[in-house]
C-alpha atoms as an extended CHARMM CRD file, in Angstrom:
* protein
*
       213  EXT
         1         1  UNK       CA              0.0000000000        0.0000000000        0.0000000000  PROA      1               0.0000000000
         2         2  UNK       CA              1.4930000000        3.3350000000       -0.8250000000  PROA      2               0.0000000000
         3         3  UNK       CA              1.3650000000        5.7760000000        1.9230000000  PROA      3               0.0000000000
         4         4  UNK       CA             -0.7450000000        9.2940000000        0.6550000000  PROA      4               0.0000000000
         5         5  UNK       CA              0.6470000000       11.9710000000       -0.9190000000  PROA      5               0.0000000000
         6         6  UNK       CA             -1.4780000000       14.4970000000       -0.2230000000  PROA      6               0.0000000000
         7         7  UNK       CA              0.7210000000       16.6400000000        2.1580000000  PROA      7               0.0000000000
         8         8  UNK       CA              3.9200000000       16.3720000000       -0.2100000000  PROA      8               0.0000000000
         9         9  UNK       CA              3.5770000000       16.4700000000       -3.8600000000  PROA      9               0.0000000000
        10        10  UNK       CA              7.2980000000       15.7340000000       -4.4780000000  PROA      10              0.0000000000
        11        11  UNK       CA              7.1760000000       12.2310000000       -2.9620000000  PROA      11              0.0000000000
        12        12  UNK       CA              7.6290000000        9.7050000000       -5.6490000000  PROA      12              0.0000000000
        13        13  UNK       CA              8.8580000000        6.4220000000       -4.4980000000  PROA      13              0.0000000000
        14        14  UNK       CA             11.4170000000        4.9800000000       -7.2890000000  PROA      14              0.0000000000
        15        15  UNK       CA             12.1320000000        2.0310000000       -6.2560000000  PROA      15              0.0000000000
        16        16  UNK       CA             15.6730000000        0.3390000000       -7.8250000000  PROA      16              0.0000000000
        17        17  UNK       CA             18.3120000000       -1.8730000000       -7.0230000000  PROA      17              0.0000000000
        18        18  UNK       CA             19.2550000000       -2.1920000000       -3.0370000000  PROA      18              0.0000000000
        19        19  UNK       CA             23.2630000000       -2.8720000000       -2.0630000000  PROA      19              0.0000000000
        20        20  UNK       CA             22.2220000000       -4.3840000000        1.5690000000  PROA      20              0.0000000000
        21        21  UNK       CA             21.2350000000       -7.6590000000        2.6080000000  PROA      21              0.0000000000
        22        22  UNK       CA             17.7530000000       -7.0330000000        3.6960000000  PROA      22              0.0000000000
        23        23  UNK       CA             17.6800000000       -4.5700000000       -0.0440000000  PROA      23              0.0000000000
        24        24  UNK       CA             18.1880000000       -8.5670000000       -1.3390000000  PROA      24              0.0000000000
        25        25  UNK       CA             15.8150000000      -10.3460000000        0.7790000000  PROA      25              0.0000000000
        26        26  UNK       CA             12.7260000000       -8.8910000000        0.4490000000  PROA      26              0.0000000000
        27        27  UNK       CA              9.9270000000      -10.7500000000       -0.3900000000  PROA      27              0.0000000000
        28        28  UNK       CA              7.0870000000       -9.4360000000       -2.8540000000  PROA      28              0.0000000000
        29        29  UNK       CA              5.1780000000       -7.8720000000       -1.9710000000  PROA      29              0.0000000000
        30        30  UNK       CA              7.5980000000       -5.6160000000        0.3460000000  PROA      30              0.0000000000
        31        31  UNK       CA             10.0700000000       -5.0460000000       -2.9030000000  PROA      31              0.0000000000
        32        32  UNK       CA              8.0760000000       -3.0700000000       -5.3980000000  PROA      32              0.0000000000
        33        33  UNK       CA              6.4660000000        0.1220000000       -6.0050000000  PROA      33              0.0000000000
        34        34  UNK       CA              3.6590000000       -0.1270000000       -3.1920000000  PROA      34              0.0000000000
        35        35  UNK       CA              5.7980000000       -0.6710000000       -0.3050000000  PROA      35              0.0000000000
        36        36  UNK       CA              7.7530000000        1.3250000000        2.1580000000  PROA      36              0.0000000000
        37        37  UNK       CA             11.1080000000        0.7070000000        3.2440000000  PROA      37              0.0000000000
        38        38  UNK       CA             12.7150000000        2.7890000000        5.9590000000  PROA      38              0.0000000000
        39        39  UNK       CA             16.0720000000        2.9000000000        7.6120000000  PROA      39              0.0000000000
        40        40  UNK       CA             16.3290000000        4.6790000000       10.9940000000  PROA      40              0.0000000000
        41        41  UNK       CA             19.2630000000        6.7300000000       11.3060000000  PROA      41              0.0000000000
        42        42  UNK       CA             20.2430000000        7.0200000000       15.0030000000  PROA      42              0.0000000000
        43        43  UNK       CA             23.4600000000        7.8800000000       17.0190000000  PROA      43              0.0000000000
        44        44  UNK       CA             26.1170000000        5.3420000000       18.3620000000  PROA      44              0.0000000000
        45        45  UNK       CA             25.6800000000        2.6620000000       15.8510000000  PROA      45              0.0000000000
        46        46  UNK       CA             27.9050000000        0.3940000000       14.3070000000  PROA      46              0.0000000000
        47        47  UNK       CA             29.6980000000        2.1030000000       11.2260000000  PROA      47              0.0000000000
        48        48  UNK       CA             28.9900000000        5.3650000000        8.8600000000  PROA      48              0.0000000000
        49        49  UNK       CA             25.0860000000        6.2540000000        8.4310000000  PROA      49              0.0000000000
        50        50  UNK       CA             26.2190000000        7.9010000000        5.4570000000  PROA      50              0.0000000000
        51        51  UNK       CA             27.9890000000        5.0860000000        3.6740000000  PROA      51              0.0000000000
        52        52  UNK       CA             24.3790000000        3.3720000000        4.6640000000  PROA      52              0.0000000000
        53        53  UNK       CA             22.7120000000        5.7310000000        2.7040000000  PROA      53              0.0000000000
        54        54  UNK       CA             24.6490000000        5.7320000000       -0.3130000000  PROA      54              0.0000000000
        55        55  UNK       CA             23.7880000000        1.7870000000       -0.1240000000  PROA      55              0.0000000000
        56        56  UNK       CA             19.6770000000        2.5050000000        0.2630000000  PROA      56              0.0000000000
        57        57  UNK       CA             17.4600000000        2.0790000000       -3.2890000000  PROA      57              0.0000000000
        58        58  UNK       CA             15.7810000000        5.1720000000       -3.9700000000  PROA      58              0.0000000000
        59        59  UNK       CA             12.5870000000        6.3530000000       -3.4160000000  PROA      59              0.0000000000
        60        60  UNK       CA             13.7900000000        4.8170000000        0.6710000000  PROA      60              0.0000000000
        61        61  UNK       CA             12.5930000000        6.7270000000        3.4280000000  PROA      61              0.0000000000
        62        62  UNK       CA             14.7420000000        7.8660000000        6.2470000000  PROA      62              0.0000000000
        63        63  UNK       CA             14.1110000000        8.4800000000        9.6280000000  PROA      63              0.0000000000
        64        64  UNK       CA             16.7070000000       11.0020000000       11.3480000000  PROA      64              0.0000000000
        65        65  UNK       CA             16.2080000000       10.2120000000       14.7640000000  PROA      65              0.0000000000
        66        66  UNK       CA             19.8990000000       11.6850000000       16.4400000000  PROA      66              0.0000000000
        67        67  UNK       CA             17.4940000000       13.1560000000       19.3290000000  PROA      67              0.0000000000
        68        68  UNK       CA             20.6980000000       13.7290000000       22.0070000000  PROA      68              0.0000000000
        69        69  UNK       CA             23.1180000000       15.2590000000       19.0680000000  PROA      69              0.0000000000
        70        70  UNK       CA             24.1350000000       18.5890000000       20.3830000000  PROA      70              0.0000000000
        71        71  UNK       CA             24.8780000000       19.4150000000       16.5390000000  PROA      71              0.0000000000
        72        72  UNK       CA             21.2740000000       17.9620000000       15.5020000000  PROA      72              0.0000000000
        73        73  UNK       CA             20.3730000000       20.9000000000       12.9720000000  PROA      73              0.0000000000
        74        74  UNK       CA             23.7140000000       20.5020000000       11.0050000000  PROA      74              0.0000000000
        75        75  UNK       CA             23.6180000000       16.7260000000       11.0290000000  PROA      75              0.0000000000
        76        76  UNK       CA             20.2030000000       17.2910000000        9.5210000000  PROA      76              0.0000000000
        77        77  UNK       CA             21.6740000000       19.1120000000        6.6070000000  PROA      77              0.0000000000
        78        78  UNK       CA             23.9280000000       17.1220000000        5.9070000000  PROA      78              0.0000000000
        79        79  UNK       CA             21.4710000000       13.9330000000        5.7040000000  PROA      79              0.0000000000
        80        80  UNK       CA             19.4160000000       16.0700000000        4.5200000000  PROA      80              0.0000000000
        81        81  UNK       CA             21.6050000000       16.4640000000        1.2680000000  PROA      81              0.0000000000
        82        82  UNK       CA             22.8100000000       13.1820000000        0.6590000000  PROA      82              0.0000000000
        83        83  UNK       CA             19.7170000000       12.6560000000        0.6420000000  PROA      83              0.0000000000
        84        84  UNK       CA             18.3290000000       14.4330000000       -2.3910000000  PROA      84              0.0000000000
        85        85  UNK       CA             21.4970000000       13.4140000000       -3.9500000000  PROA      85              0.0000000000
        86        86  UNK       CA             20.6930000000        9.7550000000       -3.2450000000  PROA      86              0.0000000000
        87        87  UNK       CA             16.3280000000       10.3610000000       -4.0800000000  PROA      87              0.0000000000
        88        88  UNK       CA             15.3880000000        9.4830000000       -0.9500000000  PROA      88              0.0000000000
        89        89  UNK       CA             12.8840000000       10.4000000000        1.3580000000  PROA      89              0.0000000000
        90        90  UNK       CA             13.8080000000       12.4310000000        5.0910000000  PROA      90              0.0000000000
        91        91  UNK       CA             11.7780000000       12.5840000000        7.3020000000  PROA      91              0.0000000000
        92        92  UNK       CA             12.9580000000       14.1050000000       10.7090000000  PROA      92              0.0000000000
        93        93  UNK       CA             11.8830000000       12.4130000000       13.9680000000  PROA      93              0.0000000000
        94        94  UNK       CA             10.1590000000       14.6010000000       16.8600000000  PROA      94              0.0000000000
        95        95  UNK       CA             11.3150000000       18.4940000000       15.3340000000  PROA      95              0.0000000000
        96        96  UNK       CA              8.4600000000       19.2950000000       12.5680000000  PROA      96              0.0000000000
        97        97  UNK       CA             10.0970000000       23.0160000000       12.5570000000  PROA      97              0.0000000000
        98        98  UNK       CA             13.7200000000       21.2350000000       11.5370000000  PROA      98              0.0000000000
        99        99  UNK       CA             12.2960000000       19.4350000000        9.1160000000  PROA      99              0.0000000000
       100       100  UNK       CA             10.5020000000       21.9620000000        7.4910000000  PROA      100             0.0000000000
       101       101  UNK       CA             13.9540000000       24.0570000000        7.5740000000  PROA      101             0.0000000000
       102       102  UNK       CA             16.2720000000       21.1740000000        5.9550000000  PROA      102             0.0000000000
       103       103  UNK       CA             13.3150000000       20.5140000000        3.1760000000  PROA      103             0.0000000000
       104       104  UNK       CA             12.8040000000       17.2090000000        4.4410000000  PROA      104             0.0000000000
       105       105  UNK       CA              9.5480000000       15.3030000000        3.3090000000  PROA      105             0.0000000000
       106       106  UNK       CA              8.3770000000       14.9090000000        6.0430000000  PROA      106             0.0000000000
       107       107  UNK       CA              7.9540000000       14.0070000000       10.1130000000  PROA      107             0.0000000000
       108       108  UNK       CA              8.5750000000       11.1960000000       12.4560000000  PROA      108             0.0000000000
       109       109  UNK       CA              6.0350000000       11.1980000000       15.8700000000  PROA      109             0.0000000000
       110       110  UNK       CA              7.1690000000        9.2110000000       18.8120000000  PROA      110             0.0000000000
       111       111  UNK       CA              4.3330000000        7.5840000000       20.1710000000  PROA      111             0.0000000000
       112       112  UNK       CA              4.3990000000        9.8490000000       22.8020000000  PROA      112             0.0000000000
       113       113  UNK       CA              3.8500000000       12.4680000000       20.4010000000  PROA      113             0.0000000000
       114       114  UNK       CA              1.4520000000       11.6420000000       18.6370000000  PROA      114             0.0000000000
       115       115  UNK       CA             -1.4190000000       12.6670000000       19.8460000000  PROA      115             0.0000000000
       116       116  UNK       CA             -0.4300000000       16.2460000000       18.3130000000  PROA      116             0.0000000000
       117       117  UNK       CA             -2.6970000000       16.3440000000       15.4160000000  PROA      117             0.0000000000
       118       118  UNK       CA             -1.5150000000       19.9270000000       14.6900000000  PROA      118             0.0000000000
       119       119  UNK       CA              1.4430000000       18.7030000000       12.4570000000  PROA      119             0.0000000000
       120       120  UNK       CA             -1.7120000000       16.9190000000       10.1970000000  PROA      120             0.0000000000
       121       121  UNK       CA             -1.5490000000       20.5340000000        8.9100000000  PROA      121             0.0000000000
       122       122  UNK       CA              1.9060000000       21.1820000000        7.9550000000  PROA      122             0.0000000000
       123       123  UNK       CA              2.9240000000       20.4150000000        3.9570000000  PROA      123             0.0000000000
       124       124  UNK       CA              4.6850000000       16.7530000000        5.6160000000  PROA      124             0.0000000000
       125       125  UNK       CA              4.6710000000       13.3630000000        5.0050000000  PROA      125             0.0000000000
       126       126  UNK       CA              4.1520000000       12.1580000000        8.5690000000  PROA      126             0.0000000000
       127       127  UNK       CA              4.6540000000        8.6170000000       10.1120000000  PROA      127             0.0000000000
       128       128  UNK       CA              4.2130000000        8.0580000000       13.9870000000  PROA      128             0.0000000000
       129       129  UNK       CA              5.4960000000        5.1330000000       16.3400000000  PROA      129             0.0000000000
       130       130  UNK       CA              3.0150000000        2.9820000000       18.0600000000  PROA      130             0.0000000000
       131       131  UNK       CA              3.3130000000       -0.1890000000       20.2280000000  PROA      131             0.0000000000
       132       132  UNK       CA             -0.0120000000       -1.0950000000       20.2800000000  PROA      132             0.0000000000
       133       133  UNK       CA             -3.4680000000       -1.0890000000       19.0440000000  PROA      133             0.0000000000
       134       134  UNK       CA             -4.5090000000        2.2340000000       20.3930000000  PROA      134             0.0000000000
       135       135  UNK       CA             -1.3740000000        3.9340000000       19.4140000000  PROA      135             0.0000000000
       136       136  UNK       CA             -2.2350000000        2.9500000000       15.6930000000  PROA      136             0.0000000000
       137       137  UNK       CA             -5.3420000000        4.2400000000       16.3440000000  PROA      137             0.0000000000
       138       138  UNK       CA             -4.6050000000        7.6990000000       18.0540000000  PROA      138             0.0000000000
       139       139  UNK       CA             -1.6660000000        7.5820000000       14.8730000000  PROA      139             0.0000000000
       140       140  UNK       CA             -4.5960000000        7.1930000000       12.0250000000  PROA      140             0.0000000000
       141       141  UNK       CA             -6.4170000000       10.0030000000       13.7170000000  PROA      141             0.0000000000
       142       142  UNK       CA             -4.1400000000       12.5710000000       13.5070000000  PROA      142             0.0000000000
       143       143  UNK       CA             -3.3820000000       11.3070000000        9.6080000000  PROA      143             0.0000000000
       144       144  UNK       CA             -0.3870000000        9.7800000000        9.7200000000  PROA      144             0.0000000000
       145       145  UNK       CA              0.8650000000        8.4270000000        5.9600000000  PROA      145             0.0000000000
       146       146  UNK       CA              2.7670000000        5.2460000000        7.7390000000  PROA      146             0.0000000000
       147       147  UNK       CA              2.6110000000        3.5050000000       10.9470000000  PROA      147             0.0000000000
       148       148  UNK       CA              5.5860000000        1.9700000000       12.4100000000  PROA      148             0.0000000000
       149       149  UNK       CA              5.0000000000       -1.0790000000       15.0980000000  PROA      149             0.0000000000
       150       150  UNK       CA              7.3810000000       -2.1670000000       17.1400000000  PROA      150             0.0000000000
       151       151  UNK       CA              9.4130000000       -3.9430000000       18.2320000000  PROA      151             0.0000000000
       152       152  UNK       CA              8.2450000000       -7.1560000000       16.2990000000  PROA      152             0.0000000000
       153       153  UNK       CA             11.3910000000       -9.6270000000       16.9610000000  PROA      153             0.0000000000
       154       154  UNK       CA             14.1450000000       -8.7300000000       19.9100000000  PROA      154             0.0000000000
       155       155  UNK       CA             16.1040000000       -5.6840000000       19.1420000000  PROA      155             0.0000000000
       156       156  UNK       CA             19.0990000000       -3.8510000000       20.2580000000  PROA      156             0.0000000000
       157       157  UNK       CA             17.7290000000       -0.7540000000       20.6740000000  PROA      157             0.0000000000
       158       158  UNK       CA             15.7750000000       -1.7690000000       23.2170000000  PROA      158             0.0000000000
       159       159  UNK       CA             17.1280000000       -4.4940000000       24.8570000000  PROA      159             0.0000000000
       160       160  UNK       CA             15.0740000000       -7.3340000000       26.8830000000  PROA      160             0.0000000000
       161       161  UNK       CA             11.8800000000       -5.8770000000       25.5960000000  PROA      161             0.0000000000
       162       162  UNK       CA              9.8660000000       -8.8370000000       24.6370000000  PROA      162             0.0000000000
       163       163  UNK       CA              9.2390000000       -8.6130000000       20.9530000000  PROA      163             0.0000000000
       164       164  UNK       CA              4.9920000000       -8.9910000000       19.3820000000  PROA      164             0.0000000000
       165       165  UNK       CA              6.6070000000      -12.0790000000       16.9730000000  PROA      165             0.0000000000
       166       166  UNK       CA              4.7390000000      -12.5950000000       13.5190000000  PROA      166             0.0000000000
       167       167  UNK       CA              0.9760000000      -14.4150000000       14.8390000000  PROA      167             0.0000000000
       168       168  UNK       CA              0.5460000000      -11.1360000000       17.4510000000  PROA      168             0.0000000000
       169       169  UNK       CA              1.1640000000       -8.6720000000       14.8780000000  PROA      169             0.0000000000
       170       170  UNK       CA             -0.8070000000      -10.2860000000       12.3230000000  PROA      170             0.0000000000
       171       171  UNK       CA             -3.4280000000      -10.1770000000       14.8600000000  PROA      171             0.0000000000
       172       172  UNK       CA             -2.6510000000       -6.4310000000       16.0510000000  PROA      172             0.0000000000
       173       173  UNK       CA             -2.8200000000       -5.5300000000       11.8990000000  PROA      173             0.0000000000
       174       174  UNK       CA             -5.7900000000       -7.4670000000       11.2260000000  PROA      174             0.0000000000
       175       175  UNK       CA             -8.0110000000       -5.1000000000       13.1150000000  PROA      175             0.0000000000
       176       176  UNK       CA             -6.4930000000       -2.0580000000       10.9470000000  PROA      176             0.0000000000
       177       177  UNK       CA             -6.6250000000       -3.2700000000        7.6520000000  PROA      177             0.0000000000
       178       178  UNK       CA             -8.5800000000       -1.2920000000        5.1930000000  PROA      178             0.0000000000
       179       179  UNK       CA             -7.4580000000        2.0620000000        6.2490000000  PROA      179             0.0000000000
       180       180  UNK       CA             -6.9890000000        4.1220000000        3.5580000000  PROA      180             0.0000000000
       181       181  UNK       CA             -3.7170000000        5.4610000000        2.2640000000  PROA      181             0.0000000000
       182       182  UNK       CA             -2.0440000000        4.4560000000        5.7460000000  PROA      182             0.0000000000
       183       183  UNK       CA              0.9450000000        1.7170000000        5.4920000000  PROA      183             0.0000000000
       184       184  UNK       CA              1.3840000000       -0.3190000000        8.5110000000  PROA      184             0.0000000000
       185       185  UNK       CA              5.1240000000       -0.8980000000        8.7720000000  PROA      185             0.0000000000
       186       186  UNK       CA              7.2440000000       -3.6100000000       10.7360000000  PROA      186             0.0000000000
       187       187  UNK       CA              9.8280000000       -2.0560000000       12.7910000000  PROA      187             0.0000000000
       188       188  UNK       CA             12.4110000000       -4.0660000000       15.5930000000  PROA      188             0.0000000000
       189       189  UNK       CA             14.5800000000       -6.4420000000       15.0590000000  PROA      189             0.0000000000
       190       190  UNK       CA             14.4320000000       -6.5290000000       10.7030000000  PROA      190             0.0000000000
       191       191  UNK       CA             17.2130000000       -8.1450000000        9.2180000000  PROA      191             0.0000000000
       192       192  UNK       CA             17.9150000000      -10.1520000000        6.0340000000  PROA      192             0.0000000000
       193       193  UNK       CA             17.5390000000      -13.6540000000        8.7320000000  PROA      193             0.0000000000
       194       194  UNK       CA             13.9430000000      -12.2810000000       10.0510000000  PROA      194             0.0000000000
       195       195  UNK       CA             12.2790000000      -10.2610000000        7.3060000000  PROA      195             0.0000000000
       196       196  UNK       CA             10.8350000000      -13.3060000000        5.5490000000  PROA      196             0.0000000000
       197       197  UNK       CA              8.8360000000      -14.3420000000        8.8450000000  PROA      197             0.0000000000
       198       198  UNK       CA              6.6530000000      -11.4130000000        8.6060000000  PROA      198             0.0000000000
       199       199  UNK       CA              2.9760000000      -12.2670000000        8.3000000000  PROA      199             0.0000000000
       200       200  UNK       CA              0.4710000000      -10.7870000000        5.3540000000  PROA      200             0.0000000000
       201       201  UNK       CA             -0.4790000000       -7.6890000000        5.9660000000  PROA      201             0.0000000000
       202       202  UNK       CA              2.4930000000       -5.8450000000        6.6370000000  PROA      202             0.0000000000
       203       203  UNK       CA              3.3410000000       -2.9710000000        3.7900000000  PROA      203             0.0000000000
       204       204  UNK       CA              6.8730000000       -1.9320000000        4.6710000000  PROA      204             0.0000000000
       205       205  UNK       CA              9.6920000000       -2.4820000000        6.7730000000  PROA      205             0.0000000000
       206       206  UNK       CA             11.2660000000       -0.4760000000        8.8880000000  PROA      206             0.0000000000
       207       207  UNK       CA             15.4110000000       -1.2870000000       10.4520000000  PROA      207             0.0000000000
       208       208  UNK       CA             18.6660000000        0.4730000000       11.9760000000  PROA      208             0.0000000000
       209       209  UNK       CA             21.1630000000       -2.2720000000       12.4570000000  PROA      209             0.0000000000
       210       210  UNK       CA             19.1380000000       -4.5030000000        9.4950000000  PROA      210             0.0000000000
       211       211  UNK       CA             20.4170000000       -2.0280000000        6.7570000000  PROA      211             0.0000000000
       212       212  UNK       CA             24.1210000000       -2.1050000000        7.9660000000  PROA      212             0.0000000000
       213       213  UNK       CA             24.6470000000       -5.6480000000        6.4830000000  PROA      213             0.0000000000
């Protein structure tokens, strides 16, 4: 399912040849035109985010997350234009005002903050996280383009939280399906090894470490 486009005309996934693992083990029909792919850039991780990007098929979107950066604003324009270099899509996580400033596409919501349905208004792209069925909800409310549910499998980032495994999120998505122009996206734990245990239902994918590879 693609996400809308309502908020940002410019968005136009083109979708091409991935250099990662997980690029390579996608199954259809989460490696075509109608699905979302998203790597989360975030601080302290193993090797160069840029080289990662430089590695991501266009028409990927990316997720600057970097909260605790004291150079955050900077970093953002400099993703921000290897990005547009590279065709894909920026959205920056928690700062709508940043993003707007760097010409990203769009905004990420932590689930905590998405219950501000004032950024519906803004010209953005906007995904949101949620961990469980009424976050999704409270995150279709305010119009968010993609969903991002986590953690699905065990994942660094957040380590010893017990992860929703592929018959619970099937479950959690069945009860969403149908929304329009929303993609529900699979985030925690997404590598090349776990990606193909995904159930139906799922339209993207969403991975820090799982793009490294």
């Amino acid at each position: 399912m693609t996400p809308a486009r309502r908020r940002c005309p410019a968005y136009r996934p083109q979708p091409g040849p991935g250099k990662t693992a997980l690029s390579r083990a996608l199954p259809r029909p989460l490696n075509g035109p109608g699905a979302v792919s998203i790597y989360v850039l975030d601080r302290g991780r193993d090797g160069d985010p840029l080289d990662v990007l430089d590695r991501l098929s266009p028409g990927t979107w990316v997720i600057l997350r970097d909260y605790d950066r004291l150079d955050r604003a900077a970093w953002a324009r400099t993703v921000a234009a290897r990005c547009r270099r590279r065709r894909l899509v920026l959205l920056v996580a928690g700062d709508a005002r940043l993003a707007l400033r760097v010409g990203a596409a769009g905004v990420h919501l932590p689930q905590g903050l998405a219950r501000l349905g004032g950024v519906a208004r803004l010209p953005l792209l906007i995904s949101a996280a949620a961990h469980d069925a009424a976050a999704i909800r409270r995150a279709m409310r305010i119009g968010a383009d993609a969903v991002l549910v986590s953690p699905v499998f065990a994942t660094r980032s957040h380590p010893g939280a017990p992860g929703l495994g592929p018959h619970r999120l099937a479950r959690l998505l069945a009860r969403h399906r149908g929304a329009r122009g929303v993609a529900l996206v699979a985030l925690g734990g997404i590598s090349a090894a776990t990606v193909r245990r995904l159930p139906p239902g799922v339209d993207g994918i969403a991975a820090i470490d799982g793009w490294s590879a």
